[in-house]
């Protein structure tokens, strides 16, 4: 296991999210890591040393100690750690980190450390948005620390917004990914076809109808599948992204019709199909040969329905395992499950435009996965980590 030889120092400051650290400690201990907890004096108002030391199997420190007759416990702790996790990191602790206000064991240890530092802020939404917090977050990022952004949701104050500490699972995975999850070639021998990006539907030689899809989700899926040893066919609409992985065969297309044709060049031979492209539902009936001139005050274009690429794949499915995406704004779960059935899919990934940080253009995504019988919910993560979750689910289903 990646973390089995790692020493993880968790520095807890005084916020209500400190209760979640119990779960974080358990997860690190389960992964085989050694865990040392230190706390700011204020953190003791929220949680007890006893519960943390019971879980971590080590004494928990809030004060400088001198067990060996030395004064430098902070240096000792800092040198011991392979990683320091500041969680929850309050606005106060964050400010002390950026200004070197070294008035407690947590900050003294942090300032003595040479190892990677992970910062999981937690505070009320207005404190989180305050320019001082935002500037301090930028500063610690400049120091090379890894920020695990606060999540959106209900806060202890009763207000709703960004400020909740990331879930222990997210913090754990960020650290695990940093140290490099052992990569098993779990998709070796499989061919995976992925559609990605938007489609552009031409109006005339210079104009088109398109959408804001960046292609990030599809490219992350392609990278991850390739890392797992799969042969990947990536059929991408216009996207600024590149792919250099030797296992990825990238085919660039423009319109939905071109995407359909490209997909079906390979469809027979694939094992897994993942449709993450944001395909335009309609295309102009006729494409003007010359650039359309600006004449009338109003102008209309007759549109015709595009082929539904994924539904066509579903209709012709034999051995292929098919995954679709649903981006919904209302009756999300119902609509996603409806699509699973209508398009004859094995799995559907739902992302909601209601979740801040999810969907188009963002580097993060928040998903729920449905199969015919199961539902799984995930927290807000980077699209690279979301890709891992999706492929983990695909692999679990294939093993059934
Ligand atoms: O029906 P809807 O567009 O919401 O379905 C979304 C899913 O279907 C996505 O997986 C998308 O890639 C796929 N799709 C497709 N061809 C279309 C429309 C959607 O492959 N024309």
PDB file of N, CA and C in Angstrom, residues 140-222:
ATOM      1  N   UNK A 140      -0.444  30.512   0.291  1.00  0.00           N
ATOM      2  CA  UNK A 140       0.025  29.167   0.632  1.00  0.00           C
ATOM      3  C   UNK A 140       0.162  28.297  -0.616  1.00  0.00           C
ATOM      4  N   UNK A 141      -0.662  28.605  -1.613  1.00  0.00           N
ATOM      5  CA  UNK A 141      -0.510  27.872  -2.878  1.00  0.00           C
ATOM      6  C   UNK A 141       0.839  28.228  -3.512  1.00  0.00           C
ATOM      7  N   UNK A 142       1.199  29.515  -3.421  1.00  0.00           N
ATOM      8  CA  UNK A 142       2.516  29.935  -3.935  1.00  0.00           C
ATOM      9  C   UNK A 142       3.653  29.261  -3.178  1.00  0.00           C
ATOM     10  N   UNK A 143       3.434  28.985  -1.893  1.00  0.00           N
ATOM     11  CA  UNK A 143       4.479  28.295  -1.120  1.00  0.00           C
ATOM     12  C   UNK A 143       4.636  26.840  -1.598  1.00  0.00           C
ATOM     13  N   UNK A 144       3.684  26.412  -2.438  1.00  0.00           N
ATOM     14  CA  UNK A 144       3.753  25.038  -2.940  1.00  0.00           C
ATOM     15  C   UNK A 144       2.881  24.084  -2.150  1.00  0.00           C
ATOM     16  N   UNK A 145       2.058  24.619  -1.237  1.00  0.00           N
ATOM     17  CA  UNK A 145       1.170  23.733  -0.486  1.00  0.00           C
ATOM     18  C   UNK A 145       0.002  23.298  -1.365  1.00  0.00           C
ATOM     19  N   UNK A 146      -0.625  22.217  -0.960  1.00  0.00           N
ATOM     20  CA  UNK A 146      -1.746  21.692  -1.744  1.00  0.00           C
ATOM     21  C   UNK A 146      -3.036  22.055  -1.021  1.00  0.00           C
ATOM     22  N   UNK A 147      -3.857  22.837  -1.702  1.00  0.00           N
ATOM     23  CA  UNK A 147      -5.116  23.256  -1.069  1.00  0.00           C
ATOM     24  C   UNK A 147      -6.207  22.261  -1.437  1.00  0.00           C
ATOM     25  N   UNK A 148      -6.921  21.826  -0.414  1.00  0.00           N
ATOM     26  CA  UNK A 148      -8.080  20.970  -0.659  1.00  0.00           C
ATOM     27  C   UNK A 148      -9.277  21.881  -0.394  1.00  0.00           C
ATOM     28  N   UNK A 149      -9.883  22.430  -1.462  1.00  0.00           N
ATOM     29  CA  UNK A 149     -10.846  23.523  -1.280  1.00  0.00           C
ATOM     30  C   UNK A 149     -12.021  23.135  -0.401  1.00  0.00           C
ATOM     31  N   UNK A 150     -12.543  24.149   0.296  1.00  0.00           N
ATOM     32  CA  UNK A 150     -13.748  23.928   1.091  1.00  0.00           C
ATOM     33  C   UNK A 150     -14.897  23.635   0.131  1.00  0.00           C
ATOM     34  N   UNK A 151     -15.885  22.896   0.641  1.00  0.00           N
ATOM     35  CA  UNK A 151     -17.009  22.504  -0.202  1.00  0.00           C
ATOM     36  C   UNK A 151     -18.212  23.401   0.062  1.00  0.00           C
ATOM     37  N   UNK A 152     -19.140  23.315  -0.859  1.00  0.00           N
ATOM     38  CA  UNK A 152     -20.399  24.045  -0.714  1.00  0.00           C
ATOM     39  C   UNK A 152     -21.385  23.258   0.097  1.00  0.00           C
ATOM     40  N   UNK A 153     -22.209  23.948   0.853  1.00  0.00           N
ATOM     41  CA  UNK A 153     -23.258  23.228   1.578  1.00  0.00           C
ATOM     42  C   UNK A 153     -23.681  23.997   2.791  1.00  0.00           C
ATOM     43  N   UNK A 154     -24.425  23.299   3.664  1.00  0.00           N
ATOM     44  CA  UNK A 154     -24.916  23.943   4.876  1.00  0.00           C
ATOM     45  C   UNK A 154     -23.771  24.043   5.863  1.00  0.00           C
ATOM     46  N   UNK A 155     -23.639  25.224   6.454  1.00  0.00           N
ATOM     47  CA  UNK A 155     -22.548  25.450   7.409  1.00  0.00           C
ATOM     48  C   UNK A 155     -23.109  25.428   8.826  1.00  0.00           C
ATOM     49  N   UNK A 156     -22.196  25.275   9.793  1.00  0.00           N
ATOM     50  CA  UNK A 156     -22.647  25.170  11.182  1.00  0.00           C
ATOM     51  C   UNK A 156     -23.459  26.391  11.600  1.00  0.00           C
ATOM     52  N   UNK A 157     -23.208  27.536  10.966  1.00  0.00           N
ATOM     53  CA  UNK A 157     -23.931  28.759  11.312  1.00  0.00           C
ATOM     54  C   UNK A 157     -25.370  28.728  10.822  1.00  0.00           C
ATOM     55  N   UNK A 158     -25.685  27.751   9.972  1.00  0.00           N
ATOM     56  CA  UNK A 158     -27.010  27.706   9.369  1.00  0.00           C
ATOM     57  C   UNK A 158     -27.017  28.340   7.989  1.00  0.00           C
ATOM     58  N   UNK A 159     -25.949  29.086   7.670  1.00  0.00           N
ATOM     59  CA  UNK A 159     -25.866  29.674   6.333  1.00  0.00           C
ATOM     60  C   UNK A 159     -25.476  28.592   5.330  1.00  0.00           C
ATOM     61  N   UNK A 160     -25.718  28.870   4.071  1.00  0.00           N
ATOM     62  CA  UNK A 160     -25.383  27.887   3.038  1.00  0.00           C
ATOM     63  C   UNK A 160     -24.406  28.524   2.065  1.00  0.00           C
ATOM     64  N   UNK A 161     -23.307  27.851   1.797  1.00  0.00           N
ATOM     65  CA  UNK A 161     -22.322  28.393   0.862  1.00  0.00           C
ATOM     66  C   UNK A 161     -21.023  27.625   0.957  1.00  0.00           C
ATOM     67  N   UNK A 162     -19.951  28.195   0.378  1.00  0.00           N
ATOM     68  CA  UNK A 162     -18.660  27.506   0.389  1.00  0.00           C
ATOM     69  C   UNK A 162     -17.945  27.782   1.704  1.00  0.00           C
ATOM     70  N   UNK A 163     -17.456  26.748   2.340  1.00  0.00           N
ATOM     71  CA  UNK A 163     -16.764  26.918   3.618  1.00  0.00           C
ATOM     72  C   UNK A 163     -16.632  25.612   4.385  1.00  0.00           C
ATOM     73  N   UNK A 164     -17.479  24.616   4.034  1.00  0.00           N
ATOM     74  CA  UNK A 164     -17.390  23.315   4.726  1.00  0.00           C
ATOM     75  C   UNK A 164     -16.060  22.654   4.401  1.00  0.00           C
ATOM     76  N   UNK A 165     -15.421  22.128   5.404  1.00  0.00           N
ATOM     77  CA  UNK A 165     -14.168  21.419   5.140  1.00  0.00           C
ATOM     78  C   UNK A 165     -14.447  20.247   4.185  1.00  0.00           C
ATOM     79  N   UNK A 166     -13.548  19.997   3.285  1.00  0.00           N
ATOM     80  CA  UNK A 166     -13.685  18.850   2.383  1.00  0.00           C
ATOM     81  C   UNK A 166     -13.900  17.593   3.225  1.00  0.00           C
ATOM     82  N   UNK A 167     -14.629  16.634   2.675  1.00  0.00           N
ATOM     83  CA  UNK A 167     -14.899  15.390   3.411  1.00  0.00           C
ATOM     84  C   UNK A 167     -13.587  14.645   3.672  1.00  0.00           C
ATOM     85  N   UNK A 168     -13.511  13.912   4.784  1.00  0.00           N
ATOM     86  CA  UNK A 168     -12.295  13.144   5.085  1.00  0.00           C
ATOM     87  C   UNK A 168     -11.845  12.269   3.915  1.00  0.00           C
ATOM     88  N   UNK A 169     -12.824  11.691   3.222  1.00  0.00           N
ATOM     89  CA  UNK A 169     -12.525  10.837   2.062  1.00  0.00           C
ATOM     90  C   UNK A 169     -11.748  11.626   0.992  1.00  0.00           C
ATOM     91  N   UNK A 170     -12.191  12.870   0.758  1.00  0.00           N
ATOM     92  CA  UNK A 170     -11.532  13.709  -0.258  1.00  0.00           C
ATOM     93  C   UNK A 170     -10.109  14.049   0.185  1.00  0.00           C
ATOM     94  N   UNK A 171      -9.961  14.377   1.488  1.00  0.00           N
ATOM     95  CA  UNK A 171      -8.630  14.735   1.988  1.00  0.00           C
ATOM     96  C   UNK A 171      -7.712  13.520   1.873  1.00  0.00           C
ATOM     97  N   UNK A 172      -8.244  12.386   2.280  1.00  0.00           N
ATOM     98  CA  UNK A 172      -7.443  11.157   2.237  1.00  0.00           C
ATOM     99  C   UNK A 172      -7.003  10.860   0.799  1.00  0.00           C
ATOM    100  N   UNK A 173      -7.967  10.959  -0.116  1.00  0.00           N
ATOM    101  CA  UNK A 173      -7.631  10.621  -1.511  1.00  0.00           C
ATOM    102  C   UNK A 173      -6.620  11.589  -2.105  1.00  0.00           C
ATOM    103  N   UNK A 174      -6.714  12.858  -1.710  1.00  0.00           N
ATOM    104  CA  UNK A 174      -5.753  13.844  -2.233  1.00  0.00           C
ATOM    105  C   UNK A 174      -4.345  13.460  -1.795  1.00  0.00           C
ATOM    106  N   UNK A 175      -4.224  13.050  -0.542  1.00  0.00           N
ATOM    107  CA  UNK A 175      -2.900  12.674  -0.029  1.00  0.00           C
ATOM    108  C   UNK A 175      -2.446  11.370  -0.705  1.00  0.00           C
ATOM    109  N   UNK A 176      -3.390  10.432  -0.815  1.00  0.00           N
ATOM    110  CA  UNK A 176      -3.043   9.152  -1.436  1.00  0.00           C
ATOM    111  C   UNK A 176      -2.595   9.359  -2.882  1.00  0.00           C
ATOM    112  N   UNK A 177      -3.341  10.205  -3.603  1.00  0.00           N
ATOM    113  CA  UNK A 177      -2.972  10.464  -5.003  1.00  0.00           C
ATOM    114  C   UNK A 177      -1.617  11.146  -5.094  1.00  0.00           C
ATOM    115  N   UNK A 178      -1.337  12.030  -4.126  1.00  0.00           N
ATOM    116  CA  UNK A 178      -0.051  12.731  -4.134  1.00  0.00           C
ATOM    117  C   UNK A 178       1.097  11.730  -4.062  1.00  0.00           C
ATOM    118  N   UNK A 179       0.941  10.765  -3.180  1.00  0.00           N
ATOM    119  CA  UNK A 179       2.023   9.793  -3.030  1.00  0.00           C
ATOM    120  C   UNK A 179       1.971   8.711  -4.113  1.00  0.00           C
ATOM    121  N   UNK A 180       0.923   8.818  -4.962  1.00  0.00           N
ATOM    122  CA  UNK A 180       0.854   7.908  -6.103  1.00  0.00           C
ATOM    123  C   UNK A 180       0.235   6.584  -5.745  1.00  0.00           C
ATOM    124  N   UNK A 181      -1.066   6.498  -6.069  1.00  0.00           N
ATOM    125  CA  UNK A 181      -1.771   5.239  -5.878  1.00  0.00           C
ATOM    126  C   UNK A 181      -1.036   4.189  -6.698  1.00  0.00           C
ATOM    127  N   UNK A 182      -0.781   3.010  -6.156  1.00  0.00           N
ATOM    128  CA  UNK A 182      -0.115   2.024  -6.988  1.00  0.00           C
ATOM    129  C   UNK A 182      -0.995   1.736  -8.197  1.00  0.00           C
ATOM    130  N   UNK A 183      -0.436   1.925  -9.398  1.00  0.00           N
ATOM    131  CA  UNK A 183      -1.279   1.785 -10.579  1.00  0.00           C
ATOM    132  C   UNK A 183      -1.270   0.351 -11.072  1.00  0.00           C
ATOM    133  N   UNK A 184      -2.408  -0.297 -10.965  1.00  0.00           N
ATOM    134  CA  UNK A 184      -2.492  -1.647 -11.496  1.00  0.00           C
ATOM    135  C   UNK A 184      -2.976  -1.510 -12.926  1.00  0.00           C
ATOM    136  N   UNK A 185      -2.485  -2.368 -13.769  1.00  0.00           N
ATOM    137  CA  UNK A 185      -2.902  -2.295 -15.177  1.00  0.00           C
ATOM    138  C   UNK A 185      -4.231  -3.041 -15.307  1.00  0.00           C
ATOM    139  N   UNK A 186      -5.224  -2.502 -14.607  1.00  0.00           N
ATOM    140  CA  UNK A 186      -6.486  -3.225 -14.464  1.00  0.00           C
ATOM    141  C   UNK A 186      -7.315  -3.250 -15.741  1.00  0.00           C
ATOM    142  N   UNK A 187      -6.981  -2.404 -16.715  1.00  0.00           N
ATOM    143  CA  UNK A 187      -7.768  -2.416 -17.961  1.00  0.00           C
ATOM    144  C   UNK A 187      -6.931  -2.941 -19.142  1.00  0.00           C
ATOM    145  N   UNK A 188      -5.838  -3.594 -18.815  1.00  0.00           N
ATOM    146  CA  UNK A 188      -4.986  -4.176 -19.857  1.00  0.00           C
ATOM    147  C   UNK A 188      -5.809  -5.149 -20.718  1.00  0.00           C
ATOM    148  N   UNK A 189      -5.654  -5.045 -22.021  1.00  0.00           N
ATOM    149  CA  UNK A 189      -6.380  -5.955 -22.915  1.00  0.00           C
ATOM    150  C   UNK A 189      -7.752  -5.416 -23.306  1.00  0.00           C
ATOM    151  N   UNK A 190      -8.179  -4.314 -22.677  1.00  0.00           N
ATOM    152  CA  UNK A 190      -9.506  -3.759 -23.009  1.00  0.00           C
ATOM    153  C   UNK A 190      -9.348  -2.566 -23.970  1.00  0.00           C
ATOM    154  N   UNK A 191     -10.344  -2.403 -24.839  1.00  0.00           N
ATOM    155  CA  UNK A 191     -10.379  -1.220 -25.696  1.00  0.00           C
ATOM    156  C   UNK A 191     -11.517  -0.324 -25.225  1.00  0.00           C
ATOM    157  N   UNK A 192     -11.162   0.925 -24.942  1.00  0.00           N
ATOM    158  CA  UNK A 192     -12.149   1.875 -24.415  1.00  0.00           C
ATOM    159  C   UNK A 192     -12.310   3.019 -25.413  1.00  0.00           C
ATOM    160  N   UNK A 193     -13.561   3.278 -25.810  1.00  0.00           N
ATOM    161  CA  UNK A 193     -13.808   4.426 -26.694  1.00  0.00           C
ATOM    162  C   UNK A 193     -14.482   5.524 -25.871  1.00  0.00           C
ATOM    163  N   UNK A 194     -13.932   6.746 -25.993  1.00  0.00           N
ATOM    164  CA  UNK A 194     -14.474   7.862 -25.226  1.00  0.00           C
ATOM    165  C   UNK A 194     -14.810   9.012 -26.175  1.00  0.00           C
ATOM    166  N   UNK A 195     -16.030   9.555 -26.064  1.00  0.00           N
ATOM    167  CA  UNK A 195     -16.314  10.788 -26.813  1.00  0.00           C
ATOM    168  C   UNK A 195     -16.138  11.961 -25.854  1.00  0.00           C
ATOM    169  N   UNK A 196     -15.615  13.075 -26.384  1.00  0.00           N
ATOM    170  CA  UNK A 196     -15.293  14.208 -25.507  1.00  0.00           C
ATOM    171  C   UNK A 196     -15.534  15.529 -26.229  1.00  0.00           C
ATOM    172  N   UNK A 197     -15.694  16.574 -25.414  1.00  0.00           N
ATOM    173  CA  UNK A 197     -15.757  17.934 -25.968  1.00  0.00           C
ATOM    174  C   UNK A 197     -17.119  18.292 -26.541  1.00  0.00           C
ATOM    175  N   UNK A 198     -17.182  19.479 -27.140  1.00  0.00           N
ATOM    176  CA  UNK A 198     -18.438  19.907 -27.760  1.00  0.00           C
ATOM    177  C   UNK A 198     -18.505  19.426 -29.205  1.00  0.00           C
ATOM    178  N   UNK A 199     -19.604  19.700 -29.865  1.00  0.00           N
ATOM    179  CA  UNK A 199     -19.580  19.607 -31.332  1.00  0.00           C
ATOM    180  C   UNK A 199     -19.899  20.990 -31.858  1.00  0.00           C
ATOM    181  N   UNK A 200     -19.377  21.296 -33.024  1.00  0.00           N
ATOM    182  CA  UNK A 200     -19.671  22.563 -33.686  1.00  0.00           C
ATOM    183  C   UNK A 200     -20.501  22.237 -34.927  1.00  0.00           C
ATOM    184  N   UNK A 201     -21.646  22.902 -35.039  1.00  0.00           N
ATOM    185  CA  UNK A 201     -22.537  22.650 -36.174  1.00  0.00           C
ATOM    186  C   UNK A 201     -22.504  23.881 -37.070  1.00  0.00           C
ATOM    187  N   UNK A 202     -21.978  23.712 -38.251  1.00  0.00           N
ATOM    188  CA  UNK A 202     -21.732  24.866 -39.129  1.00  0.00           C
ATOM    189  C   UNK A 202     -23.019  25.523 -39.602  1.00  0.00           C
ATOM    190  N   UNK A 203     -22.990  26.874 -39.621  1.00  0.00           N
ATOM    191  CA  UNK A 203     -24.088  27.662 -40.194  1.00  0.00           C
ATOM    192  C   UNK A 203     -23.689  28.105 -41.603  1.00  0.00           C
ATOM    193  N   UNK A 204     -22.472  28.588 -41.696  1.00  0.00           N
ATOM    194  CA  UNK A 204     -21.886  28.987 -42.981  1.00  0.00           C
ATOM    195  C   UNK A 204     -20.376  28.747 -42.869  1.00  0.00           C
ATOM    196  N   UNK A 205     -19.566  29.165 -43.817  1.00  0.00           N
ATOM    197  CA  UNK A 205     -18.141  28.798 -43.724  1.00  0.00           C
ATOM    198  C   UNK A 205     -17.423  29.389 -42.510  1.00  0.00           C
ATOM    199  N   UNK A 206     -18.003  30.412 -41.842  1.00  0.00           N
ATOM    200  CA  UNK A 206     -17.274  31.016 -40.721  1.00  0.00           C
ATOM    201  C   UNK A 206     -18.002  30.901 -39.378  1.00  0.00           C
ATOM    202  N   UNK A 207     -19.248  30.473 -39.386  1.00  0.00           N
ATOM    203  CA  UNK A 207     -20.008  30.470 -38.127  1.00  0.00           C
ATOM    204  C   UNK A 207     -20.499  29.071 -37.778  1.00  0.00           C
ATOM    205  N   UNK A 208     -20.725  28.894 -36.486  1.00  0.00           N
ATOM    206  CA  UNK A 208     -21.227  27.584 -36.063  1.00  0.00           C
ATOM    207  C   UNK A 208     -22.079  27.732 -34.814  1.00  0.00           C
ATOM    208  N   UNK A 209     -22.802  26.658 -34.487  1.00  0.00           N
ATOM    209  CA  UNK A 209     -23.510  26.589 -33.206  1.00  0.00           C
ATOM    210  C   UNK A 209     -22.749  25.575 -32.358  1.00  0.00           C
ATOM    211  N   UNK A 210     -22.342  25.999 -31.168  1.00  0.00           N
ATOM    212  CA  UNK A 210     -21.545  25.106 -30.310  1.00  0.00           C
ATOM    213  C   UNK A 210     -21.965  25.233 -28.870  1.00  0.00           C
ATOM    214  N   UNK A 211     -21.146  24.784 -27.957  1.00  0.00           N
ATOM    215  CA  UNK A 211     -21.451  24.936 -26.526  1.00  0.00           C
ATOM    216  C   UNK A 211     -20.148  25.067 -25.738  1.00  0.00           C
ATOM    217  N   UNK A 212     -20.295  25.258 -24.401  1.00  0.00           N
ATOM    218  CA  UNK A 212     -19.134  25.602 -23.571  1.00  0.00           C
ATOM    219  C   UNK A 212     -18.302  24.403 -23.104  1.00  0.00           C
ATOM    220  N   UNK A 213     -18.607  23.209 -23.564  1.00  0.00           N
ATOM    221  CA  UNK A 213     -17.856  22.048 -23.079  1.00  0.00           C
ATOM    222  C   UNK A 213     -16.355  22.216 -23.398  1.00  0.00           C
ATOM    223  N   UNK A 214     -15.508  21.920 -22.399  1.00  0.00           N
ATOM    224  CA  UNK A 214     -14.061  22.064 -22.602  1.00  0.00           C
ATOM    225  C   UNK A 214     -13.418  20.735 -23.034  1.00  0.00           C
ATOM    226  N   UNK A 215     -14.112  19.644 -22.748  1.00  0.00           N
ATOM    227  CA  UNK A 215     -13.554  18.319 -23.046  1.00  0.00           C
ATOM    228  C   UNK A 215     -12.761  17.733 -21.888  1.00  0.00           C
ATOM    229  N   UNK A 216     -12.624  18.514 -20.775  1.00  0.00           N
ATOM    230  CA  UNK A 216     -11.744  18.072 -19.673  1.00  0.00           C
ATOM    231  C   UNK A 216     -12.127  16.711 -19.107  1.00  0.00           C
ATOM    232  N   UNK A 217     -13.446  16.497 -18.916  1.00  0.00           N
ATOM    233  CA  UNK A 217     -13.869  15.226 -18.301  1.00  0.00           C
ATOM    234  C   UNK A 217     -13.458  14.040 -19.183  1.00  0.00           C
ATOM    235  N   UNK A 218     -13.709  14.182 -20.488  1.00  0.00           N
ATOM    236  CA  UNK A 218     -13.397  13.092 -21.407  1.00  0.00           C
ATOM    237  C   UNK A 218     -11.894  12.837 -21.501  1.00  0.00           C
ATOM    238  N   UNK A 219     -11.099  13.916 -21.523  1.00  0.00           N
ATOM    239  CA  UNK A 219      -9.646  13.753 -21.623  1.00  0.00           C
ATOM    240  C   UNK A 219      -9.095  13.139 -20.329  1.00  0.00           C
ATOM    241  N   UNK A 220      -9.665  13.519 -19.182  1.00  0.00           N
ATOM    242  CA  UNK A 220      -9.220  12.908 -17.912  1.00  0.00           C
ATOM    243  C   UNK A 220      -9.546  11.417 -17.907  1.00  0.00           C
ATOM    244  N   UNK A 221     -10.737  11.082 -18.421  1.00  0.00           N
ATOM    245  CA  UNK A 221     -11.115   9.657 -18.490  1.00  0.00           C
ATOM    246  C   UNK A 221     -10.157   8.892 -19.399  1.00  0.00           C
ATOM    247  N   UNK A 222      -9.814   9.533 -20.528  1.00  0.00           N
ATOM    248  CA  UNK A 222      -8.923   8.873 -21.478  1.00  0.00           C
ATOM    249  C   UNK A 222      -7.552   8.621 -20.847  1.00  0.00           C
TER     250      UNK A 222
END
